[in-house]
PDB file of C-alpha atoms and ligand atoms in Angstrom:
ATOM      1  CA  MET A   1     -10.323  14.456  19.337  1.00  0.00           C
ATOM      2  CA  GLU A   2     -13.148  13.202  17.098  1.00  0.00           C
ATOM      3  CA  LEU A   3     -11.358  11.025  14.513  1.00  0.00           C
ATOM      4  CA  LYS A   4     -14.559  10.551  12.502  1.00  0.00           C
ATOM      5  CA  ASN A   5     -14.201  14.185  11.413  1.00  0.00           C
ATOM      6  CA  TYR A   6     -11.069  13.185   9.491  1.00  0.00           C
ATOM      7  CA  ILE A   7     -12.815  10.534   7.370  1.00  0.00           C
ATOM      8  CA  ARG A   8     -14.491  11.550   4.125  1.00  0.00           C
ATOM      9  CA  THR A   9     -17.261   9.466   2.547  1.00  0.00           C
ATOM     10  CA  ILE A  10     -17.370   9.206  -1.248  1.00  0.00           C
ATOM     11  CA  GLU A  11     -20.549   7.591  -2.558  1.00  0.00           C
ATOM     12  CA  ASP A  12     -20.448   5.084  -5.440  1.00  0.00           C
ATOM     13  CA  PHE A  13     -16.647   4.659  -5.451  1.00  0.00           C
ATOM     14  CA  PRO A  14     -15.028   2.536  -6.808  1.00  0.00           C
ATOM     15  CA  LYS A  15     -18.385   1.307  -8.087  1.00  0.00           C
ATOM     16  CA  GLU A  16     -22.088   1.968  -7.620  1.00  0.00           C
ATOM     17  CA  GLY A  17     -23.450   1.126  -4.196  1.00  0.00           C
ATOM     18  CA  ILE A  18     -20.109   1.375  -2.355  1.00  0.00           C
ATOM     19  CA  SER A  19     -19.885   4.124   0.243  1.00  0.00           C
ATOM     20  CA  TYR A  20     -16.122   4.626   0.246  1.00  0.00           C
ATOM     21  CA  LYS A  21     -14.420   5.738   3.461  1.00  0.00           C
ATOM     22  CA  ASP A  22     -11.490   7.950   2.537  1.00  0.00           C
ATOM     23  CA  ILE A  23      -8.709   8.280   5.132  1.00  0.00           C
ATOM     24  CA  THR A  24      -6.702  10.904   3.197  1.00  0.00           C
ATOM     25  CA  PRO A  25      -8.020  13.832   5.323  1.00  0.00           C
ATOM     26  CA  LEU A  26      -6.653  11.980   8.379  1.00  0.00           C
ATOM     27  CA  LEU A  27      -3.282  11.497   6.662  1.00  0.00           C
ATOM     28  CA  LEU A  28      -3.099  15.244   6.014  1.00  0.00           C
ATOM     29  CA  ASP A  29      -3.190  15.987   9.730  1.00  0.00           C
ATOM     30  CA  PRO A  30      -0.108  14.922  11.725  1.00  0.00           C
ATOM     31  CA  THR A  31      -1.785  15.590  15.085  1.00  0.00           C
ATOM     32  CA  ALA A  32      -4.759  13.399  14.163  1.00  0.00           C
ATOM     33  CA  CYS A  33      -2.413  10.630  12.911  1.00  0.00           C
ATOM     34  CA  SER A  34      -0.419  10.722  16.158  1.00  0.00           C
ATOM     35  CA  PHE A  35      -3.670  10.608  18.123  1.00  0.00           C
ATOM     36  CA  ALA A  36      -4.878   7.596  16.091  1.00  0.00           C
ATOM     37  CA  VAL A  37      -1.608   5.738  16.693  1.00  0.00           C
ATOM     38  CA  SER A  38      -1.688   6.484  20.439  1.00  0.00           C
ATOM     39  CA  GLU A  39      -5.298   5.238  20.645  1.00  0.00           C
ATOM     40  CA  ILE A  40      -4.357   2.031  18.800  1.00  0.00           C
ATOM     41  CA  ILE A  41      -1.422   1.211  21.067  1.00  0.00           C
ATOM     42  CA  LYS A  42      -3.264   2.217  24.265  1.00  0.00           C
ATOM     43  CA  GLY A  43      -3.497  -0.836  26.517  1.00  0.00           C
ATOM     44  CA  LEU A  44      -0.614  -2.638  24.823  1.00  0.00           C
ATOM     45  CA  GLU A  45       2.031  -1.138  27.125  1.00  0.00           C
ATOM     46  CA  GLY A  46       4.167  -3.870  28.650  1.00  0.00           C
ATOM     47  CA  GLN A  47       2.683  -6.550  26.405  1.00  0.00           C
ATOM     48  CA  PRO A  48       5.129  -8.518  24.302  1.00  0.00           C
ATOM     49  CA  ILE A  49       4.557  -7.465  20.687  1.00  0.00           C
ATOM     50  CA  ASP A  50       7.296  -8.704  18.362  1.00  0.00           C
ATOM     51  CA  LYS A  51       6.119  -7.286  15.026  1.00  0.00           C
ATOM     52  CA  VAL A  52       3.477  -5.188  13.344  1.00  0.00           C
ATOM     53  CA  VAL A  53       2.085  -6.589  10.090  1.00  0.00           C
ATOM     54  CA  GLY A  54       0.365  -4.150   7.711  1.00  0.00           C
ATOM     55  CA  ILE A  55      -1.772  -4.939   4.661  1.00  0.00           C
ATOM     56  CA  GLU A  56      -1.122  -3.259   1.262  1.00  0.00           C
ATOM     57  CA  SER A  57      -1.624  -0.505   0.645  1.00  0.00           C
ATOM     58  CA  ARG A  58      -3.500   1.617   3.134  1.00  0.00           C
ATOM     59  CA  GLY A  59      -2.443  -0.657   5.990  1.00  0.00           C
ATOM     60  CA  PHE A  60       1.139   0.482   5.443  1.00  0.00           C
ATOM     61  CA  LEU A  61       0.392   4.096   6.296  1.00  0.00           C
ATOM     62  CA  LEU A  62      -0.378   3.903  10.003  1.00  0.00           C
ATOM     63  CA  GLY A  63       1.094   0.387  10.245  1.00  0.00           C
ATOM     64  CA  MET A  64       4.641   1.684  10.021  1.00  0.00           C
ATOM     65  CA  LEU A  65       3.876   4.490  12.498  1.00  0.00           C
ATOM     66  CA  ILE A  66       2.449   1.923  14.939  1.00  0.00           C
ATOM     67  CA  ALA A  67       5.567  -0.250  14.566  1.00  0.00           C
ATOM     68  CA  LYS A  68       7.782   2.782  15.204  1.00  0.00           C
ATOM     69  CA  ALA A  69       5.720   3.771  18.255  1.00  0.00           C
ATOM     70  CA  LEU A  70       6.082   0.233  19.668  1.00  0.00           C
ATOM     71  CA  ASP A  71       9.762   0.120  18.609  1.00  0.00           C
ATOM     72  CA  VAL A  72       9.290  -3.161  16.724  1.00  0.00           C
ATOM     73  CA  GLY A  73       9.747  -4.248  13.121  1.00  0.00           C
ATOM     74  CA  PHE A  74       7.154  -3.871  10.370  1.00  0.00           C
ATOM     75  CA  VAL A  75       6.167  -6.659   7.952  1.00  0.00           C
ATOM     76  CA  PRO A  76       4.305  -5.843   4.711  1.00  0.00           C
ATOM     77  CA  ILE A  77       1.602  -8.134   3.357  1.00  0.00           C
ATOM     78  CA  ARG A  78       1.425  -7.377  -0.367  1.00  0.00           C
ATOM     79  CA  LYS A  79      -0.639  -8.066  -3.455  1.00  0.00           C
ATOM     80  CA  PRO A  80       0.692 -10.890  -5.689  1.00  0.00           C
ATOM     81  CA  GLY A  81       4.059 -10.637  -7.378  1.00  0.00           C
ATOM     82  CA  LYS A  82       5.325  -7.638  -5.406  1.00  0.00           C
ATOM     83  CA  LEU A  83       7.484  -9.272  -2.731  1.00  0.00           C
ATOM     84  CA  PRO A  84      10.927 -10.287  -4.039  1.00  0.00           C
ATOM     85  CA  ALA A  85      11.864 -13.250  -1.803  1.00  0.00           C
ATOM     86  CA  LYS A  86      10.023 -16.563  -1.153  1.00  0.00           C
ATOM     87  CA  THR A  87       6.367 -15.992  -0.264  1.00  0.00           C
ATOM     88  CA  ILE A  88       3.224 -17.816   0.816  1.00  0.00           C
ATOM     89  CA  SER A  89      -0.155 -16.725  -0.629  1.00  0.00           C
ATOM     90  CA  GLN A  90      -3.791 -16.625   0.435  1.00  0.00           C
ATOM     91  CA  SER A  91      -6.838 -15.757  -1.691  1.00  0.00           C
ATOM     92  CA  TYR A  92      -9.934 -14.006  -0.297  1.00  0.00           C
ATOM     93  CA  ASP A  93     -13.189 -12.217  -1.219  1.00  0.00           C
ATOM     94  CA  LEU A  94     -13.573  -8.421  -1.022  1.00  0.00           C
ATOM     95  CA  GLU A  95     -16.621  -6.169  -0.603  1.00  0.00           C
ATOM     96  CA  TYR A  96     -15.931  -5.453  -4.282  1.00  0.00           C
ATOM     97  CA  GLY A  97     -14.176  -8.302  -6.131  1.00  0.00           C
ATOM     98  CA  SER A  98     -11.583 -10.827  -4.998  1.00  0.00           C
ATOM     99  CA  ASP A  99      -7.845 -10.783  -4.490  1.00  0.00           C
ATOM    100  CA  THR A 100      -4.778 -12.629  -3.220  1.00  0.00           C
ATOM    101  CA  ILE A 101      -2.221 -11.472  -0.659  1.00  0.00           C
ATOM    102  CA  GLU A 102       1.319 -12.641   0.058  1.00  0.00           C
ATOM    103  CA  ILE A 103       3.895 -12.489   2.843  1.00  0.00           C
ATOM    104  CA  HIS A 104       7.591 -13.307   2.882  1.00  0.00           C
ATOM    105  CA  GLN A 105       8.141 -16.808   4.284  1.00  0.00           C
ATOM    106  CA  ASP A 106      10.939 -15.581   6.569  1.00  0.00           C
ATOM    107  CA  ALA A 107       9.145 -12.444   7.835  1.00  0.00           C
ATOM    108  CA  ILE A 108       7.727 -14.068  11.000  1.00  0.00           C
ATOM    109  CA  GLN A 109       9.325 -16.630  13.305  1.00  0.00           C
ATOM    110  CA  LYS A 110       7.379 -19.324  15.166  1.00  0.00           C
ATOM    111  CA  GLY A 111       5.816 -18.021  18.394  1.00  0.00           C
ATOM    112  CA  GLU A 112       6.190 -14.320  17.603  1.00  0.00           C
ATOM    113  CA  GLN A 113       3.410 -12.079  18.935  1.00  0.00           C
ATOM    114  CA  ILE A 114       1.870 -10.133  16.072  1.00  0.00           C
ATOM    115  CA  LEU A 115      -0.180  -6.970  15.871  1.00  0.00           C
ATOM    116  CA  LEU A 116      -2.023  -6.900  12.532  1.00  0.00           C
ATOM    117  CA  HIS A 117      -3.092  -3.506  11.159  1.00  0.00           C
ATOM    118  CA  ASP A 118      -5.231  -2.355   8.246  1.00  0.00           C
ATOM    119  CA  ASP A 119      -7.026   0.916   7.607  1.00  0.00           C
ATOM    120  CA  LEU A 120     -10.510  -0.557   7.285  1.00  0.00           C
ATOM    121  CA  LEU A 121     -12.517  -3.663   8.177  1.00  0.00           C
ATOM    122  CA  ALA A 122     -15.338  -4.339   5.708  1.00  0.00           C
ATOM    123  CA  THR A 123     -16.334  -7.973   5.041  1.00  0.00           C
ATOM    124  CA  GLY A 124     -13.247  -9.196   6.908  1.00  0.00           C
ATOM    125  CA  GLY A 125     -11.960 -11.308   4.022  1.00  0.00           C
ATOM    126  CA  THR A 126      -8.653  -9.460   3.718  1.00  0.00           C
ATOM    127  CA  ALA A 127      -7.847  -9.425   7.421  1.00  0.00           C
ATOM    128  CA  ALA A 128      -8.916 -13.069   7.838  1.00  0.00           C
ATOM    129  CA  ALA A 129      -6.602 -14.061   4.966  1.00  0.00           C
ATOM    130  CA  ALA A 130      -3.801 -12.037   6.605  1.00  0.00           C
ATOM    131  CA  CYS A 131      -4.402 -13.882   9.916  1.00  0.00           C
ATOM    132  CA  ARG A 132      -4.104 -17.189   8.059  1.00  0.00           C
ATOM    133  CA  LEU A 133      -0.787 -16.127   6.516  1.00  0.00           C
ATOM    134  CA  ILE A 134       0.575 -15.064   9.917  1.00  0.00           C
ATOM    135  CA  GLU A 135      -0.587 -18.268  11.607  1.00  0.00           C
ATOM    136  CA  THR A 136       0.789 -20.442   8.789  1.00  0.00           C
ATOM    137  CA  LEU A 137       4.213 -18.967   9.580  1.00  0.00           C
ATOM    138  CA  GLY A 138       3.733 -19.741  13.286  1.00  0.00           C
ATOM    139  CA  GLY A 139       2.935 -16.209  14.439  1.00  0.00           C
ATOM    140  CA  GLU A 140       0.407 -15.599  17.218  1.00  0.00           C
ATOM    141  CA  ILE A 141      -2.178 -12.875  16.654  1.00  0.00           C
ATOM    142  CA  LYS A 142      -2.159 -10.537  19.655  1.00  0.00           C
ATOM    143  CA  GLN A 143      -4.455  -7.878  18.204  1.00  0.00           C
ATOM    144  CA  VAL A 144      -6.062  -7.017  14.883  1.00  0.00           C
ATOM    145  CA  ASN A 145      -6.675  -3.286  14.627  1.00  0.00           C
ATOM    146  CA  PHE A 146      -8.283  -0.913  12.169  1.00  0.00           C
ATOM    147  CA  ILE A 147      -8.849   2.794  11.849  1.00  0.00           C
ATOM    148  CA  ILE A 148     -12.391   2.143  10.546  1.00  0.00           C
ATOM    149  CA  GLU A 149     -14.863  -0.717  10.944  1.00  0.00           C
ATOM    150  CA  LEU A 150     -18.020  -1.016   8.836  1.00  0.00           C
ATOM    151  CA  ASP A 151     -20.151  -2.649  11.538  1.00  0.00           C
ATOM    152  CA  PHE A 152     -23.027  -3.622   9.227  1.00  0.00           C
ATOM    153  CA  LEU A 153     -20.759  -5.986   7.246  1.00  0.00           C
ATOM    154  CA  LYS A 154     -19.933  -7.991  10.401  1.00  0.00           C
ATOM    155  CA  GLY A 155     -16.324  -8.574   9.300  1.00  0.00           C
ATOM    156  CA  ARG A 156     -15.151  -9.146  12.867  1.00  0.00           C
ATOM    157  CA  GLN A 157     -17.000 -12.481  12.873  1.00  0.00           C
ATOM    158  CA  LEU A 158     -14.227 -13.836  10.619  1.00  0.00           C
ATOM    159  CA  LEU A 159     -11.459 -12.664  12.978  1.00  0.00           C
ATOM    160  CA  PRO A 160     -10.024 -13.990  16.259  1.00  0.00           C
ATOM    161  CA  LYS A 161     -12.590 -13.390  18.994  1.00  0.00           C
ATOM    162  CA  ASP A 162     -11.879 -10.500  21.412  1.00  0.00           C
ATOM    163  CA  LYS A 163      -8.779  -9.436  19.493  1.00  0.00           C
ATOM    164  CA  VAL A 164     -10.345  -6.872  17.171  1.00  0.00           C
ATOM    165  CA  LYS A 165      -9.981  -3.148  17.900  1.00  0.00           C
ATOM    166  CA  SER A 166     -11.334  -0.350  15.698  1.00  0.00           C
ATOM    167  CA  LEU A 167     -11.150   3.387  16.349  1.00  0.00           C
ATOM    168  CA  ILE A 168     -14.110   4.502  14.239  1.00  0.00           C
ATOM    169  CA  HIS A 169     -17.377   2.697  13.549  1.00  0.00           C
ATOM    170  CA  PHE A 170     -19.824   3.293  10.701  1.00  0.00           C
TER     171      PHE A 170
HETATM  172  O1  LIG B   1     -12.706  -6.388   4.897  1.00  0.00           O
HETATM  173  P1  LIG B   1     -12.622  -6.521   3.395  1.00  0.00           P
HETATM  174  O2  LIG B   1     -13.956  -6.653   2.737  1.00  0.00           O
HETATM  175  O3  LIG B   1     -11.682  -7.613   2.994  1.00  0.00           O
HETATM  176  O4  LIG B   1     -12.060  -5.151   2.807  1.00  0.00           O
HETATM  177  C1  LIG B   1     -11.078  -4.363   3.453  1.00  0.00           C
HETATM  178  C2  LIG B   1      -9.877  -4.152   2.585  1.00  0.00           C
HETATM  179  O5  LIG B   1     -10.238  -3.407   1.398  1.00  0.00           O
HETATM  180  C3  LIG B   1      -9.393  -2.280   1.264  1.00  0.00           C
HETATM  181  O6  LIG B   1      -8.253  -2.551   0.530  1.00  0.00           O
HETATM  182  P2  LIG B   1      -8.198  -2.541  -1.057  1.00  0.00           P
HETATM  183  O7  LIG B   1      -8.183  -3.956  -1.541  1.00  0.00           O
HETATM  184  O8  LIG B   1      -9.239  -1.629  -1.585  1.00  0.00           O
HETATM  185  O9  LIG B   1      -6.719  -2.006  -1.343  1.00  0.00           O
HETATM  186  P3  LIG B   1      -5.922  -0.645  -1.024  1.00  0.00           P
HETATM  187  O10 LIG B   1      -5.624  -0.625   0.464  1.00  0.00           O
HETATM  188  O11 LIG B   1      -4.679  -0.815  -1.815  1.00  0.00           O
HETATM  189  O12 LIG B   1      -6.747   0.544  -1.446  1.00  0.00           O
HETATM  190  C4  LIG B   1      -9.009  -1.967   2.697  1.00  0.00           C
HETATM  191  O13 LIG B   1      -7.813  -1.183   2.765  1.00  0.00           O
HETATM  192  C5  LIG B   1      -8.834  -3.324   3.312  1.00  0.00           C
HETATM  193  O14 LIG B   1      -7.535  -3.857   3.066  1.00  0.00           O
HETATM  194  N1  LIG B   2     -16.377   0.996   1.903  1.00  0.00           N
HETATM  195  C1  LIG B   2     -15.048   0.997   1.814  1.00  0.00           C
HETATM  196  N2  LIG B   2     -14.348   2.135   1.918  1.00  0.00           N
HETATM  197  C2  LIG B   2     -13.001   2.147   1.830  1.00  0.00           C
HETATM  198  N3  LIG B   2     -12.277   1.046   1.649  1.00  0.00           N
HETATM  199  C3  LIG B   2     -12.920  -0.112   1.557  1.00  0.00           C
HETATM  200  N4  LIG B   2     -12.476  -1.386   1.399  1.00  0.00           N
HETATM  201  C4  LIG B   2     -13.551  -2.205   1.357  1.00  0.00           C
HETATM  202  N5  LIG B   2     -14.694  -1.508   1.504  1.00  0.00           N
HETATM  203  C5  LIG B   2     -14.324  -0.203   1.629  1.00  0.00           C
END
């Protein structure tokens, strides 16, 4: 199955010069979603993954399906002020703008093996900030995976070496 066929490019969204990769055609197709999840978890069989962490908001979509497929819990990383219990925060730069993300302090225990998921890797700022949150809580990053990677932005340089996996490259 060619997953690239399920990604739509919208030019100049959300602002001029950004070539936006839209995953909604993928989400419309349950077979393609199942295929994407099976490709992401391929090679992880038998490896100790304790939790999947997904980044708001598009990282929640396949993130929860990946957690279900691995039969482990899912932890949301959210934008500021959305998580109700005690949180830790990390600020970062985006391809367009800047933002802060948060995680519940009690969501990850020391030594837990974590699979981090987001829909797209651009500059890497978001995923790198998420890795810092996970590591601050004592989690160990086992893999950082994405549906899409924008190779020309070299975001993987900010992420743990040899732990990045992306299904589609632009
Ligand atoms: O690699 P980076 O340059 O940090 O950019 C990638 C991030 O940008 C997008 O999220 P966005 O902030 O647009 O939020 P959304 O998922 O709620 O649409 C995308 O889903 C990633 O989380
Ligand atoms: N080009 C892009 N398309 C979709 N989401 C993004 N997040 C950051 N850059 C993006």
